[in-house]
CSV table of C-alpha atoms in Angstrom, one decimal:
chain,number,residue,atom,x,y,z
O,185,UNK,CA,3.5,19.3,9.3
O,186,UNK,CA,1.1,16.6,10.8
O,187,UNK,CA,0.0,15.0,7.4
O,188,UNK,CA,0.4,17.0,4.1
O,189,UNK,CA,-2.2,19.0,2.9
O,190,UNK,CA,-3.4,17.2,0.1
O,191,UNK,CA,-4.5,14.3,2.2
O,192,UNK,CA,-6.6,16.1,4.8
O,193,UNK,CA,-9.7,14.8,2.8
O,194,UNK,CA,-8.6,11.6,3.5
O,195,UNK,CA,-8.0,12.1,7.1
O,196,UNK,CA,-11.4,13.6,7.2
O,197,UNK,CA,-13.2,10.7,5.4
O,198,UNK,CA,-11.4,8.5,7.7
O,199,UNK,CA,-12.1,10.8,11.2
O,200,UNK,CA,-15.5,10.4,10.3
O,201,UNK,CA,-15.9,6.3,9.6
O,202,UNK,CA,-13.4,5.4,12.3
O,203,UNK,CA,-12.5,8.1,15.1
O,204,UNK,CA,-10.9,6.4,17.9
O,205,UNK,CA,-8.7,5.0,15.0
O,206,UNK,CA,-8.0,7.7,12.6
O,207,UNK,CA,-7.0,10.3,16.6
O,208,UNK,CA,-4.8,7.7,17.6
O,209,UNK,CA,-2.6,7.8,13.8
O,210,UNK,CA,-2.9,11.4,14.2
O,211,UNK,CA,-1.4,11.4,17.6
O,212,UNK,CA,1.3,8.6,16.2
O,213,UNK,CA,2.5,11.0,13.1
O,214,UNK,CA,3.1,13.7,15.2
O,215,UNK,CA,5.4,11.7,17.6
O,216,UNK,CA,7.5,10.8,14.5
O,217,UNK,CA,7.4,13.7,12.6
O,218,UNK,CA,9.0,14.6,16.6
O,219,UNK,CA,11.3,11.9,16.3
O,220,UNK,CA,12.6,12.2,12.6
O,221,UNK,CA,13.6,16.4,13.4
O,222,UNK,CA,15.5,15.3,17.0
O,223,UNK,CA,16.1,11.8,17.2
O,224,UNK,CA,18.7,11.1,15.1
O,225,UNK,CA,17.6,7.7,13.3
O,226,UNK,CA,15.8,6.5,16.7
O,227,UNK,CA,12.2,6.0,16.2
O,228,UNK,CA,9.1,6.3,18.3
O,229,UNK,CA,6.8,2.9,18.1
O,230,UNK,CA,5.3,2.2,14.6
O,231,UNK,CA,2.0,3.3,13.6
O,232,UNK,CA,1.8,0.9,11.6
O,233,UNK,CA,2.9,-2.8,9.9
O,234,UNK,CA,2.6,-4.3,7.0
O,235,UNK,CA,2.8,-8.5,7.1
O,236,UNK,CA,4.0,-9.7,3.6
O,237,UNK,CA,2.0,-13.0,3.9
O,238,UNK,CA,3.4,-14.7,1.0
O,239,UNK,CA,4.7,-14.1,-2.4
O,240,UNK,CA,2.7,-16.5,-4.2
O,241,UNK,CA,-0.6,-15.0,-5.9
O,242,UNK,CA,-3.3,-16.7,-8.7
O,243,UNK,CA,-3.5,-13.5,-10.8
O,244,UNK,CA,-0.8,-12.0,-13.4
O,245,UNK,CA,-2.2,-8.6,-13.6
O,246,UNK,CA,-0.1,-6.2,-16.7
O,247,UNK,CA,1.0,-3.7,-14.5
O,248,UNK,CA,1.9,-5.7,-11.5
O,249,UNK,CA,6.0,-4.9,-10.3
O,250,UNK,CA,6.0,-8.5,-8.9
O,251,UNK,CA,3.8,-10.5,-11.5
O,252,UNK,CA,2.8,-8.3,-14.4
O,253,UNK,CA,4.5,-8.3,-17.9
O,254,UNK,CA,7.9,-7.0,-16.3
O,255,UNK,CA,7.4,-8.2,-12.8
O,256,UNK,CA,10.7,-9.6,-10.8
O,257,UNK,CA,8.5,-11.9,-8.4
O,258,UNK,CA,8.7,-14.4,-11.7
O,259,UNK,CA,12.7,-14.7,-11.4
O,260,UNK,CA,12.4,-16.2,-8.2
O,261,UNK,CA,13.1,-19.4,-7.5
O,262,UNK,CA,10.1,-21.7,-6.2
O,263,UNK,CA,11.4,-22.2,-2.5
O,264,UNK,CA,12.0,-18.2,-2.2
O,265,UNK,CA,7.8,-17.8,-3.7
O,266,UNK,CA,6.6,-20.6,-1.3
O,267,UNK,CA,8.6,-19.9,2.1
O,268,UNK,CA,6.0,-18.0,4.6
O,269,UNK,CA,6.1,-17.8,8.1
O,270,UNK,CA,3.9,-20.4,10.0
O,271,UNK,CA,1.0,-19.2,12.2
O,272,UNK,CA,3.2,-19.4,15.6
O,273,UNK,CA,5.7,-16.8,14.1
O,274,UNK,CA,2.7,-14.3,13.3
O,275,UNK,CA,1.6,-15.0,17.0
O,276,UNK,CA,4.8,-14.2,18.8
O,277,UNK,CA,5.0,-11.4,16.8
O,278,UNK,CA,1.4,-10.1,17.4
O,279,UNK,CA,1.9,-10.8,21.4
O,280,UNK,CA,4.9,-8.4,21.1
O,281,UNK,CA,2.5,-5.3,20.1
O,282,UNK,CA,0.0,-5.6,22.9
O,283,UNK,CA,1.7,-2.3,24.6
O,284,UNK,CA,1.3,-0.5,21.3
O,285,UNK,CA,-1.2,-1.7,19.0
O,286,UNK,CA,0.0,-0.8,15.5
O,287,UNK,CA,-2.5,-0.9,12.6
O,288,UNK,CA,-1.4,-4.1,10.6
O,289,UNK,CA,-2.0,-4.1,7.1
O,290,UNK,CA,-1.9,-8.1,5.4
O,291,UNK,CA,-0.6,-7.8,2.1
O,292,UNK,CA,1.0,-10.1,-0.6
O,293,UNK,CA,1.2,-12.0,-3.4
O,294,UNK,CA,-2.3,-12.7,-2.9
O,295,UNK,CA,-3.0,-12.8,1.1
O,296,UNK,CA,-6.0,-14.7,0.6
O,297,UNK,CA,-3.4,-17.6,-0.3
O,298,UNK,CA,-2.4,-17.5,3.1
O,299,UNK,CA,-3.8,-20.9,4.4
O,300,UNK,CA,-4.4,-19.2,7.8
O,301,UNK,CA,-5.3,-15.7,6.6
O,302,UNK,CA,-8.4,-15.7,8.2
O,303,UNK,CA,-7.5,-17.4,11.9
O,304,UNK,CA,-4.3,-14.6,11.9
O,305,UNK,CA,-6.9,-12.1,11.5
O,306,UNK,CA,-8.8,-12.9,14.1
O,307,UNK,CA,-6.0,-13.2,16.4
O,308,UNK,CA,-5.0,-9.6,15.0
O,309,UNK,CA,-8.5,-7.9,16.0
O,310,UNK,CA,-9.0,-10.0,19.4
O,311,UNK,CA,-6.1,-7.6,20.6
O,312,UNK,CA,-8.0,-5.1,20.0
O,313,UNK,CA,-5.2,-3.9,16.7
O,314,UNK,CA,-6.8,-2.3,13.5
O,315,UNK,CA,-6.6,-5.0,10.3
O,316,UNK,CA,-7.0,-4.2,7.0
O,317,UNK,CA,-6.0,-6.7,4.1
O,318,UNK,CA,-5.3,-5.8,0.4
O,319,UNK,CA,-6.5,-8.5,-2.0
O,320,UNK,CA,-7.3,-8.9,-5.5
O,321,UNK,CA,-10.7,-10.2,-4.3
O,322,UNK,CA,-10.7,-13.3,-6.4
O,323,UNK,CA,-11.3,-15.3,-3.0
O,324,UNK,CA,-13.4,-13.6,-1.5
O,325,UNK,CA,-17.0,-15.8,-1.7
O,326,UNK,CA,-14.8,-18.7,-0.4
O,327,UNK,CA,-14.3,-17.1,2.9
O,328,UNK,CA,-16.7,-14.3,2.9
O,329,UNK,CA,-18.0,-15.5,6.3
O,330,UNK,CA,-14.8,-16.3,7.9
O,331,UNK,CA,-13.1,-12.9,7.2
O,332,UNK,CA,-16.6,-11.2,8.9
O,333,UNK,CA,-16.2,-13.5,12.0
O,334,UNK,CA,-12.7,-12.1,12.3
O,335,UNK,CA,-13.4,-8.7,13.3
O,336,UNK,CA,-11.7,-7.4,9.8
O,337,UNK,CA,-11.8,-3.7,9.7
O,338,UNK,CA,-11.2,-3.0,6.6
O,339,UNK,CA,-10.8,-4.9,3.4
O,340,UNK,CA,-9.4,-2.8,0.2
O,341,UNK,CA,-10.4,-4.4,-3.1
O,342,UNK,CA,-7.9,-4.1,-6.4
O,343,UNK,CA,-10.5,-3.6,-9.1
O,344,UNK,CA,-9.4,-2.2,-13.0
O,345,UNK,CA,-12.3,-1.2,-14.1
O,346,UNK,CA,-16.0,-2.7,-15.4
O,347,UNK,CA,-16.0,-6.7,-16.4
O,348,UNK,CA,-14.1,-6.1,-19.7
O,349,UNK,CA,-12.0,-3.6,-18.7
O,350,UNK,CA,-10.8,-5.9,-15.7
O,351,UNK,CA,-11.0,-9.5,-17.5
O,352,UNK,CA,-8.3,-7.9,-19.9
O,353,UNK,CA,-5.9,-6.2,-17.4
O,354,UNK,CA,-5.9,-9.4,-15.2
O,355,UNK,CA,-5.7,-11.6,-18.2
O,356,UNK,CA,-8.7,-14.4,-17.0
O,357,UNK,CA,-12.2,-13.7,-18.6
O,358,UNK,CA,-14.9,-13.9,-15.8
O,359,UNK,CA,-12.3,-12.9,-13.0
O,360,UNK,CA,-14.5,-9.5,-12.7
O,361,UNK,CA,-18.1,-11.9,-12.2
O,362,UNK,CA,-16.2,-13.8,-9.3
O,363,UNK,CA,-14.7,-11.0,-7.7
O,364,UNK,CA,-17.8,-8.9,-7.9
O,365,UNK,CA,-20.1,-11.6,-6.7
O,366,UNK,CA,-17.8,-12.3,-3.6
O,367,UNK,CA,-18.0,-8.4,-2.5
O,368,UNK,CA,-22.1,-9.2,-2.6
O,369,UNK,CA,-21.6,-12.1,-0.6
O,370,UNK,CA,-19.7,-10.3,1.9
O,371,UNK,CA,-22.2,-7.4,2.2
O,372,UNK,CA,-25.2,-9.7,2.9
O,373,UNK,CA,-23.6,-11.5,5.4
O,374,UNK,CA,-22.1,-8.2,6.8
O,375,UNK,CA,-26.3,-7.0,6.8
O,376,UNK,CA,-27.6,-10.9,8.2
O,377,UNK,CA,-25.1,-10.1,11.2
O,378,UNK,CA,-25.8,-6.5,11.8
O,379,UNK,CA,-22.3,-5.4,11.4
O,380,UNK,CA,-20.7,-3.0,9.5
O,381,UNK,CA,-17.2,-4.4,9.4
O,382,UNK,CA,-15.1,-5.2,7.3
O,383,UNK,CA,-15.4,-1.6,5.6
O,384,UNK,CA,-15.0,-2.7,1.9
O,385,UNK,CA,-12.8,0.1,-0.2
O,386,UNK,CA,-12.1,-0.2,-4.0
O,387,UNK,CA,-8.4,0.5,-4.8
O,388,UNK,CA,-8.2,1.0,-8.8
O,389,UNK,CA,-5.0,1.2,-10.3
O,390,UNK,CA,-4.8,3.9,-12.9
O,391,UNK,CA,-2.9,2.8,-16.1
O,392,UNK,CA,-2.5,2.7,-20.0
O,393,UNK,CA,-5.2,0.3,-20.1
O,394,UNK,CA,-8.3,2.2,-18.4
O,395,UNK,CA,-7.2,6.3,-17.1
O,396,UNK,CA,-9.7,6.9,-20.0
O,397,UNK,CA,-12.4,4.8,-18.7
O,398,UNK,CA,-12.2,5.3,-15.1
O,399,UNK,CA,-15.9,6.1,-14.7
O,400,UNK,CA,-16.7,2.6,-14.9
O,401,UNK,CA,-15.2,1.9,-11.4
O,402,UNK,CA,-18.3,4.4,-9.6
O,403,UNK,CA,-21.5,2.2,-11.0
O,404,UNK,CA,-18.8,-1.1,-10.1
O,405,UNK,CA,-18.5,0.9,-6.6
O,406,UNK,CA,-22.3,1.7,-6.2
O,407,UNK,CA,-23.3,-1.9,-7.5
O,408,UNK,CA,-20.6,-3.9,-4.7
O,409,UNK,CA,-21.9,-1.8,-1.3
O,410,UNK,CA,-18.2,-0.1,-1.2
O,411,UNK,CA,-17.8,2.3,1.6
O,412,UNK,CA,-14.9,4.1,-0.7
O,413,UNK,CA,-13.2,4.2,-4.4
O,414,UNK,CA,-9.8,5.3,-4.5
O,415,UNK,CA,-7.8,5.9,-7.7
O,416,UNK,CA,-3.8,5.5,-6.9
O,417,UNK,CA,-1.9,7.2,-9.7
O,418,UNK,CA,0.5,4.6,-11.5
O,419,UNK,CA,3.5,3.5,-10.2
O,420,UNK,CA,7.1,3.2,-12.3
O,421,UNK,CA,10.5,3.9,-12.1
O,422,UNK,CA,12.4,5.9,-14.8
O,423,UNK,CA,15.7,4.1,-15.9
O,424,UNK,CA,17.1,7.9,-14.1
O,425,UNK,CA,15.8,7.1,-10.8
O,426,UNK,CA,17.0,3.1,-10.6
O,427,UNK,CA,20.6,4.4,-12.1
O,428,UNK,CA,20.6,6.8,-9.4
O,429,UNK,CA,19.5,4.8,-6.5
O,430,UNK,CA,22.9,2.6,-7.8
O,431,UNK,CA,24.6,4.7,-5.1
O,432,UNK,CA,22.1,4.6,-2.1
O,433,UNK,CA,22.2,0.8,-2.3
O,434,UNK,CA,26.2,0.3,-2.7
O,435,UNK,CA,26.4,2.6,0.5
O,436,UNK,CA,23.7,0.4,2.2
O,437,UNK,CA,25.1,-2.8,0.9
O,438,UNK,CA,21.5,-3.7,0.0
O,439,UNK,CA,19.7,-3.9,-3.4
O,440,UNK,CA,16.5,-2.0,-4.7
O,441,UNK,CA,16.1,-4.7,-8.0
O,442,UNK,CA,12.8,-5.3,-7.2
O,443,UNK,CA,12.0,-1.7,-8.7
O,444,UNK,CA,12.8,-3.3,-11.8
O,445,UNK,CA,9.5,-4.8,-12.2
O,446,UNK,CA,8.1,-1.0,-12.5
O,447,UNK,CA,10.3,0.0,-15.4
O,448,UNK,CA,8.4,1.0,-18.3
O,449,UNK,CA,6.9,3.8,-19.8
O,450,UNK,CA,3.5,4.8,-18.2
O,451,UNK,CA,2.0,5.9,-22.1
O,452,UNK,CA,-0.8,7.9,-19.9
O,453,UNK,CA,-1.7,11.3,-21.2
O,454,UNK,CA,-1.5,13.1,-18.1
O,455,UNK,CA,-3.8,15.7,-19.5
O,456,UNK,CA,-6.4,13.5,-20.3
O,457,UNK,CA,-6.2,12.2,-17.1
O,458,UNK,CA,-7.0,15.1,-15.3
O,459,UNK,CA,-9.9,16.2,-16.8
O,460,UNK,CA,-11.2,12.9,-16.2
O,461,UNK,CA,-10.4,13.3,-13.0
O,462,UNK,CA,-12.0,16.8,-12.9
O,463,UNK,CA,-15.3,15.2,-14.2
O,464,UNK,CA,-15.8,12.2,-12.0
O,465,UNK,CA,-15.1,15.3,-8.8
O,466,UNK,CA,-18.1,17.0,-10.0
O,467,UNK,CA,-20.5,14.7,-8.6
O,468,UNK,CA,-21.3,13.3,-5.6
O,469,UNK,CA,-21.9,9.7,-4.4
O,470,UNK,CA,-22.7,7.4,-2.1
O,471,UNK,CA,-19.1,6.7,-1.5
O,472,UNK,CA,-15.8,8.1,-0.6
O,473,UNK,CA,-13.8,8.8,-3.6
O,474,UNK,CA,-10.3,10.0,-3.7
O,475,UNK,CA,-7.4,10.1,-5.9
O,476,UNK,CA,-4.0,9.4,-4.7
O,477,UNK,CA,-1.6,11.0,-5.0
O,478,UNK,CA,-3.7,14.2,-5.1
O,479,UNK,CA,-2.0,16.3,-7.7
O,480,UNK,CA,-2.8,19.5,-9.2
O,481,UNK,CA,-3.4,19.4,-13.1
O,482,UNK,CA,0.9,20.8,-12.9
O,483,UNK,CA,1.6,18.2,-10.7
O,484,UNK,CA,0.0,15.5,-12.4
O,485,UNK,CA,1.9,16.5,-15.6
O,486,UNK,CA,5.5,16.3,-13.8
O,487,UNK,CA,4.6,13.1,-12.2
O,488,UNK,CA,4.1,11.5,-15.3
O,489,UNK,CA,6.2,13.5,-18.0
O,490,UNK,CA,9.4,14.6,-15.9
O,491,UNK,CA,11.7,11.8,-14.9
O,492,UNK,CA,13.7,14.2,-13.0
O,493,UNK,CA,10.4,14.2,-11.3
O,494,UNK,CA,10.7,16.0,-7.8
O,495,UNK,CA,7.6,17.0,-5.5
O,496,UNK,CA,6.4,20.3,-5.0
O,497,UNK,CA,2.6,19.5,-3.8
O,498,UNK,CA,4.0,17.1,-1.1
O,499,UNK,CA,6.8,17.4,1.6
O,500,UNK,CA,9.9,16.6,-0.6
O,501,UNK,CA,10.9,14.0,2.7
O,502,UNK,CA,9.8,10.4,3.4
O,503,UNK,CA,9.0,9.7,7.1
O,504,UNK,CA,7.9,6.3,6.6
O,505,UNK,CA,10.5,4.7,7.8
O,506,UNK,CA,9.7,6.4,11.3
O,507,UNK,CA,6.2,5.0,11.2
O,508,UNK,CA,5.9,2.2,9.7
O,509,UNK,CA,8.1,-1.7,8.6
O,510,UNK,CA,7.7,-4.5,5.9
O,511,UNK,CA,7.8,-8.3,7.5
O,512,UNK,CA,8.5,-10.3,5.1
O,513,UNK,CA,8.0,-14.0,4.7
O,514,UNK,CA,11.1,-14.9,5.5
O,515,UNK,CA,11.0,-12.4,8.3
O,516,UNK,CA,13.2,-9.7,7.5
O,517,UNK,CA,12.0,-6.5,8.9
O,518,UNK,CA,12.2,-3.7,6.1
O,519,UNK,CA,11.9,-0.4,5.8
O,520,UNK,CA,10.8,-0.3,2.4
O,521,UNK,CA,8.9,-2.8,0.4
O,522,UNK,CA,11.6,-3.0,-2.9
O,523,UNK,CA,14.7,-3.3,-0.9
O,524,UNK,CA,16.3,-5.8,0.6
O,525,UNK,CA,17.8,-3.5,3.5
O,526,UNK,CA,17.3,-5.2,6.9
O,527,UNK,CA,16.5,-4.2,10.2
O,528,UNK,CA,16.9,-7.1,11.5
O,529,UNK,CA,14.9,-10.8,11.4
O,530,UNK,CA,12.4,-11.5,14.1
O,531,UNK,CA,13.1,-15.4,13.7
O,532,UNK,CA,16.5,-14.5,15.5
O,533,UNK,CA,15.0,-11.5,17.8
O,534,UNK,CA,12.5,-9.1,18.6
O,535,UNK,CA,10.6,-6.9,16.5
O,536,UNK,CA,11.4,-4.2,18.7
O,537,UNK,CA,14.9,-4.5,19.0
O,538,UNK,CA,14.8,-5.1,14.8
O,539,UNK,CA,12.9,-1.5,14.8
O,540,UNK,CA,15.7,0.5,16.3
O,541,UNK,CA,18.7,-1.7,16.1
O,542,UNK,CA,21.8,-0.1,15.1
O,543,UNK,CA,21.1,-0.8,11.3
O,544,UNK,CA,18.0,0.7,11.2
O,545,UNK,CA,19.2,4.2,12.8
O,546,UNK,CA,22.1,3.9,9.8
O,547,UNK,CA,19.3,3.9,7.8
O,548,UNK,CA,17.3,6.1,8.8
O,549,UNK,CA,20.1,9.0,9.3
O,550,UNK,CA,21.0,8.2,5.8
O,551,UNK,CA,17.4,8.9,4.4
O,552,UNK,CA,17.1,12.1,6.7
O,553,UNK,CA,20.4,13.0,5.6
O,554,UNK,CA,19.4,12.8,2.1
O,555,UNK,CA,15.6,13.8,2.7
O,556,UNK,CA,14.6,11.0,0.1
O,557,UNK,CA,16.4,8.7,-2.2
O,558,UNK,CA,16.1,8.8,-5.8
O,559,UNK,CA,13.4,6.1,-6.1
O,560,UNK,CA,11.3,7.8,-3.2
O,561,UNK,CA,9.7,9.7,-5.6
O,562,UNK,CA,8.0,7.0,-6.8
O,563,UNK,CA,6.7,5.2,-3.7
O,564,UNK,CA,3.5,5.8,-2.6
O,565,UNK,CA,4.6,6.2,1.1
O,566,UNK,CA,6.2,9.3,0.4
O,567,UNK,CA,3.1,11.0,-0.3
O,568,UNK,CA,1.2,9.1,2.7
O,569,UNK,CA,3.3,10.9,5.3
């Protein structure tokens, strides 16, 4: 299967904002669906990459796994949170995808804390390589200009909910005001230079704090000039699944304690949910809205009651390690963003020869051995491929 059913709405919505981009990850997933079948843990070229700029971020938002109430990124010590890779490292590496062009997705921490976010971007899109960035938006009006002059495609927004819904999950009252205002700044300047780049999509975590209030986000989307809203089901790991990943890790000789930071109890009626979901579906708007995963009323249930949890509505398989890799800043190349599994560092050689080395086909024969590991079902990649 080419992408699983339940996301061919999202394929579609993004066919029909960005076609040259959305045909070539088509084309992409079906080389490594090719790959994962008859390769044997040897993978095709990525389709994609996400650069971990930099652990550090200015917000402590509840449900965060790195800097929420339980989030691990807090035991770290300060060197580990402030090492990042300098702007030369980011530029080797880009110069090594020029045959290839994999969409690079900038991520953090906060990315925005990057001092050289913006200049990396631009060196990003003058290669002609897709960029999107994921940001709590609380810097945005500071370089609202700068991240239009870089040719960012597409900039997703983390946003809770209206002012007081937000200003409570994020813990600093008027963090909604700022955030807000910079997404208007951006759309003017976006309009003054007659571009419609960066695309600007909402990305609202659902939680304990706001599933029954997630109509607020559509008059926050309609008021901001988003292009889309997407709702991303919770994330969080059963004491079941990190007990059983135990295993996976000591055969791996790596460790998934970072999943830590996602262990708690969701406390979200998954009932509730879904016929809030059902209602906001209803109606039309102006934007793209989706909910992700895209579960049936059942499968919404399981996800959030079972914690033997296992899906039915998806392909029970992750493929993302054939598709996609986490740099980190201290340049490890990952295959998933809570391990610390390696596939190698590109400070000692090349991303490419990281991407298939002889640890990461271990790997990946593992995984397709195994079809997922026990935290898998948790991971948002698993339903993204």
């Amino acid at each position: 299967m080419l992408l699983p059913l339940k996301n061919l709405k999202r394929f579609a919505q993004k066919f029909f904002k960005q076609p040259g981009y959305a045909s070539a990850v088509a084309l992409k997933r079906l080389r490594g669906l090719a790959f994962y079948y008859f390769f044997n843990g040897f993978a095709p070229v990525p389709e994609a990459l996400t650069l971990f700029l930099t652990h550090r971020c200015n917000l402590r938002c509840k449900m965060c796994g790195q800097w929420g109430e339980s989030g691990v990124t807090k035991l770290l010590g300060g060197e580990e949170v402030n090492r990042e890779l300098n702007i030369g490292d980011y530029r080797r590496l880009i110069d090594g995808f020029s045959g290839f062009k994999p969409g690079i997705t900038l991520f953090g921490g906060e990315p925005l804390l990057y001092k050289d976010a913006p200049e990396l971007i631009a060196y990003i899109t003058a290669k002609g390589i897709h960029c999107l960035m994921i940001t709590n938006g609380s810097l945005i009006a500071e370089v609202a200009s700068k991240l239009v002059e870089s040719g960012l495609d597409e900039l997703n927004v983390s946003i809770d909910g209206n002012r007081e819904t937000h200003d409570a999950i994020r813990g600093i009252p008027g963090i909604f005001d700022k955030i807000t205002a910079g997404l208007k700044k951006l759309t003017q300047i976006k309009k003054e230079c007659g571009v419609k780049k960066p695309l600007i999509n909402l990305q609202c975590t659902i939680s304990k704090y706001n599933y029954e209030r997630l109509e607020e986000m559509l008059e926050v989307a309609a008021s901001t000039g988003a292009n889309s809203l997407t709702f991303h089901n919770l994330i969080f790991a059963p004491c079941e699944l990190l007990e059983g990943q135990k295993a996976i890790d000591d055969e791996l000789k790596a460790s998934s304690q970072a999943w830590q930071g996602f262990n708690f109890v969701p406390e979200i009626d998954p009932e509730a949910l879904y016929e809030k979901i059902n209602l906001i579906r209803t109606k039309k708007y102006p934007f793209d809205v989706d909910f992700f995963p895209n579960f049936s009323r059942h499968g919404l249930i399981e996800y959030y009651r079972n914690p033997r949890y296992m899906p039915r509505e998806y392909p029970a398989r992750c493929l993302s390690p054939w598709l996609t890799a986490y740099i980190f800043p201290d340049g490890e190349v990952r295959p998933c963003l809570n391990s610390t599994f390696s596939f190698g560092n590109i400070k000692q050689t090349t991303f490419i020869k990281a991407w298939n080395s002889l640890e990461a086909q271990r790997f990946r024969k593992l995984l397709r051995k195994n079809k997922v590991f026990p935290l898998c079902v948790r991971c948002t990649e698993l339903y993204r491929y």
